[in-house]
Amino acid sequence: MLQDIASSRKVRRAFGFAVVGALLLFFFSGSLLSDPLIPQWYAAKGGQKNPLNYVDPLIGSVNGGHVFSGATLPFGMAKAVADVTGENQGGFGSDGSDVMGFSGLHDLGVGYMPSLGNFPVFPITSCPNNDPKSCKFDRMQRSVSYRNDSVKARPGYFGIELDNGVFAEMTVTNHTALYRFVFEQTPVDQSFGTAIYAGLEDLHSATINGFISVDERSGRILGNGTFLPSFGQGQYHAHFCADVGGADVIDAGIAPRPFNGDRAAGAWVQLAPGKEVLVRVGLSFISSQQACTNAENEIADFDFVDTATAAHKAWEDKFSVLEIDTDGASEEMLTIFWTGIYRSFISPQDYTGENPLWNSDEPYFDSWYCIWDTFRTTHPLLVLLDQEAQTRMVRSLIDIYRHEGRLPDCRMSFCKGFTQGGSNADVVLADSMLKGISDNVDWNAGLKAVLADAMEETRAWRVEGRGGINDWKEYGYLPLDQSRGYHRSISRAVEYAYDDFCIAQMAKMLNDSVADVMLNRSHNWENLFNQDTRSSLPDVPAEDPGQVHVAGEDTGFTGFLQPRNKDGTFAYQDPALCSPLLNPNGCFLDYKTAGETYEGSIWLYTFLSSPSDMGTVISKLGGDDTFARRLDYFHESGLLYFGDEQSFLTTYLYHYAGRPGLSGQRVRTYVPSIFNTSLNGLPGNDDSGAMGAFTALTMLGLFPNAGQDVYFIAPPFFKALSLKNKSTGMTATIKTINFDGSHGQNLFIQSATLNGKPWNKSWLRHSFFLEGGTLELVLGPLESTWGQRLEDRPPSNGRDGSWEFMSA
Ligand SMILES: *[C@@H]1O[C@H](CO)[C@@H](O)[C@H](O)[C@H]1NC(C)=O
Ligand SMILES: *[C@@H]1O[C@H](CO)[C@@H](O)[C@H](O)[C@H]1NC(C)=O
Ligand SMILES: *[C@@H]1O[C@H](CO)[C@@H](O)[C@H](O)[C@H]1NC(C)=O
Ligand SMILES: *[C@@H]1O[C@H](CO)[C@@H](O)[C@H](O)[C@H]1NC(C)=O
Ligand SMILES: *[C@@H]1O[C@H](CO)[C@@H](O)[C@H](O)[C@H]1NC(C)=O
Ligand SMILES: *[C@@H]1O[C@H](CO)[C@@H](O)[C@H](O)[C@H]1NC(C)=O
Ligand SMILES: *[C@@H]1O[C@H](CO)[C@@H](O)[C@H](O)[C@H]1NC(C)=O
Ligand SMILES: *[C@@H]1O[C@H](CO)[C@@H](O)[C@H](O)[C@H]1NC(C)=O
């Protein structure tokens, strides 16, 4: 509704004077067109470059990475960036499309519709007849191109120079975005000055309902709107409170919608001519009043440099737990590594105090987008680097269960997102529990939460819990011919089985006898294994040359997962379907394309049959040698698309066949060839940092099998590195002997010692990080026998019911 401006005018008078006064001071002291962070940025630290120097938030900003390249604090709610008209899932995309606004809420790496993007502000430098009422405020009309060598993205800061001569910079606190628009090149029209527009928009859904008001005297704009989530059901409300500074307010007004004049599109504030304008946008999901309070508390004085500097320090602090010996490491490797670390600290977002859905003393995180992506790498990395944040996330997950009856699988903007496979919050909880996360965590409630997933049928399985849980209990698989409409019966079964394994470990730690039931169910994947299935590959599409397989010929590998009917007979899905070689887009969520596997082939899911019982998987697939050859074939034939998270674990499965050397070698065929420093340097959506965390963990040389107390040891990409535990002062150090550069020849571990004693196992437990110590790896040019013996491989939870996985 178009709100009467007059009613709010009087109320804000006092504020208006106060703010303008404070800002004039700033106006005279502010630097123009210079990167405010340059002094800190290039400051050497302890003889080495500051790790923040190696962060390039633009990596993955084009060709589907969909990263968020803008300014944010670690896990902060405010995420400010320029929104473009083109590839804008994360707001900004380096595709050269025009800038249409600057907004303060975003998500990182989303694979579907653009997420959030509320509420854009935009500087207007001219209007027809110098009349702000006739300005072109509409997003397509106001959009403007930018100088593409002008983009500066740093942790906590984003700057861009528009082709109309406006230099736009932004920084943030937890709930507030601060923009500085500098009018350097265009002499501002003396009769018009400038205007700041604020719109009731997001990036994709358009406002369903919105309210806006502006105080003519102070220029304060209050607004709220109702929007759609990017990949889920329902709606959410968001609120903002924008104040301008640095120039006198001349006039203000409401901009009606172009074709719907009785409703507001946004509001404008006309400002006296000047060289720069600051716009502070407080954000909230509770009320615009709270948005104002957030802004006033967090950025009282509109000081851009101070705010950006504080953001920079917050990032420095997060990074300070890690130390890398850069001797022999290329700039490229350091950039891939630190940027990967950086993007692991962006989502989920800390919305504590901003949850309109329920009252609770527990933390509230949002943007679990999606746990299906992040359980594998993002959360295990946070367990290593930021125990405190991960603990608060775990508490938030359990609290979401308390209030919504289920753990989230995908959740964004206070809405339930679509479930892709099983209930992988179970894996996140188990991973954290096994690794000692406990501070104020109610693990009994945690067990109840995962058991709701595992035990209770739900009709709403598209967005919560697991569909077909009664069939899972009755048949031990999801029968293909049950008329429940659950496609993806293979990939879901594989995930259900592993989720059950994770729950079993949690139950075991709590001495709950449900552990045995869950452990038993974790073997259900075997019910879908068809020993007789073979695979021959189709013709490679013409545009996909150089594949190693011969079209039409049997691959020679037998035994694949297959869909199964209620009566126990097997149905058939070509094992290559939905691989890059055969209908790669055939297995998404919609029913038209849906296959029995999700976003991947049976080839892929057969390797992932049981991350907890690889011993059985390997023996069903023909033993160590055949398994290793089959993995090679999978990685080299064109069957594997590496832009999706399920692919990650397949690089490390050689460890289970006693060939850890091949894992280290394999992963180097992906980093840096497809995880690199180019603008398109990600093979797929970053998915809340899952890709970043994959590269970081890989380069550390200790890769987790998420949900188990297991880290695979592989040669790190650096000569030495260490991870400090801030609370205990303990340090876990990994050192190499014969390191010859990230790409070097000496890529095979010959032998290892842990705290000076021989370490023959190809894996480690989390106690290494808790207790500290030194793992020393002797490297050489050829694969060695290290890690090959059965007893030195990572544990496999076979049918003997032993609990080898437990650290306790
Ligand atoms: C700048 O634009 C040119 C031409 O469109 C393009 O080739 C180049 O990659 C762009 N550079 C950046 C940094 O976006
Ligand atoms: C931002 O929020 C985090 C909690 O997520 C908190 O630790 C941090 O101190 C806050 N930063 C500031 C500057 O208040
Ligand atoms: C949005 O603001 C209007 C005007 O202040 C108010 O009446 C309305 O309740 C607000 N909407 C929400 C969802 O808070
Ligand atoms: C640091 O030590 C504390 C106390 O032992 C422990 O709870 C925490 O998990 C450790 N952090 C990491 C990252 O290992
Ligand atoms: C589980 O049982 C073991 C052995 O009886 C005991 O030491 C442990 O404290 C129990 N744990 C819990 C959480 O009850
Ligand atoms: C394990 O599963 C088998 C059938 O798959 C069943 O016979 C057995 O009773 C189960 N055991 C437990 C402890 O649930
Ligand atoms: C970087 O990665 C992208 C995406 O994975 C890939 O297409 C591109 O070829 C790589 N670039 C270089 C220079 O390796
Ligand atoms: C570790 O391997 C070395 C070399 O093969 C061997 O001598 C030693 O006995 C092994 N240690 C253990 C504990 O198995």
Short mmCIF file of N, CA and C and ligand atoms in Angstrom, two decimals, residues 63 332 672-678 680-684, ligand 7:
data_model
loop_
_atom_site.label_atom_id
_atom_site.label_comp_id
_atom_site.label_asym_id
_atom_site.label_seq_id
_atom_site.Cartn_x
_atom_site.Cartn_y
_atom_site.Cartn_z
N ASN A 63 29.59 -18.77 -14.90
CA ASN A 63 29.45 -20.18 -15.34
C ASN A 63 28.98 -21.12 -14.25
N GLU A 332 48.88 -19.37 -6.97
CA GLU A 332 47.61 -19.97 -7.41
C GLU A 332 47.06 -20.92 -6.34
N PRO A 672 44.35 -28.22 -9.65
CA PRO A 672 43.57 -27.03 -9.97
C PRO A 672 42.84 -27.05 -11.32
N SER A 673 42.73 -28.21 -11.98
CA SER A 673 42.20 -28.12 -13.35
C SER A 673 40.77 -27.60 -13.37
N ILE A 674 39.95 -28.02 -12.41
CA ILE A 674 38.57 -27.50 -12.41
C ILE A 674 38.22 -26.73 -11.14
N PHE A 675 39.10 -26.74 -10.16
CA PHE A 675 38.95 -25.85 -9.00
C PHE A 675 40.14 -24.91 -9.07
N ASN A 676 39.94 -23.74 -9.62
CA ASN A 676 41.10 -22.89 -9.88
C ASN A 676 40.80 -21.43 -9.58
N THR A 677 41.67 -20.55 -10.03
CA THR A 677 41.54 -19.14 -9.64
C THR A 677 40.83 -18.30 -10.70
N SER A 678 40.30 -18.93 -11.74
CA SER A 678 39.61 -18.16 -12.77
C SER A 678 38.24 -17.71 -12.27
N ASN A 680 35.65 -18.42 -13.62
CA ASN A 680 34.79 -19.61 -13.76
C ASN A 680 35.41 -20.81 -13.06
N GLY A 681 36.19 -20.58 -12.04
CA GLY A 681 37.01 -21.63 -11.43
C GLY A 681 36.32 -22.61 -10.51
N LEU A 682 35.02 -22.79 -10.67
CA LEU A 682 34.31 -23.84 -9.93
C LEU A 682 33.54 -24.71 -10.93
N PRO A 683 33.55 -26.03 -10.73
CA PRO A 683 32.87 -26.89 -11.69
C PRO A 683 31.35 -26.93 -11.51
N GLY A 684 30.84 -26.37 -10.42
CA GLY A 684 29.39 -26.38 -10.20
C GLY A 684 29.01 -25.33 -9.17
C1 LIG B 7 39.13 -23.53 -14.22
O1 LIG B 7 37.97 -24.25 -13.83
C2 LIG B 7 36.94 -24.21 -14.76
C3 LIG B 7 35.68 -24.81 -14.14
O2 LIG B 7 35.87 -25.96 -13.46
C4 LIG B 7 37.38 -24.88 -16.04
O3 LIG B 7 36.32 -24.87 -16.97
C5 LIG B 7 38.56 -24.11 -16.59
O4 LIG B 7 39.06 -24.79 -17.70
C6 LIG B 7 39.66 -24.01 -15.55
N1 LIG B 7 40.65 -23.06 -16.01
C7 LIG B 7 41.94 -23.29 -15.98
C8 LIG B 7 42.81 -22.19 -16.44
O5 LIG B 7 42.37 -24.33 -15.58
#
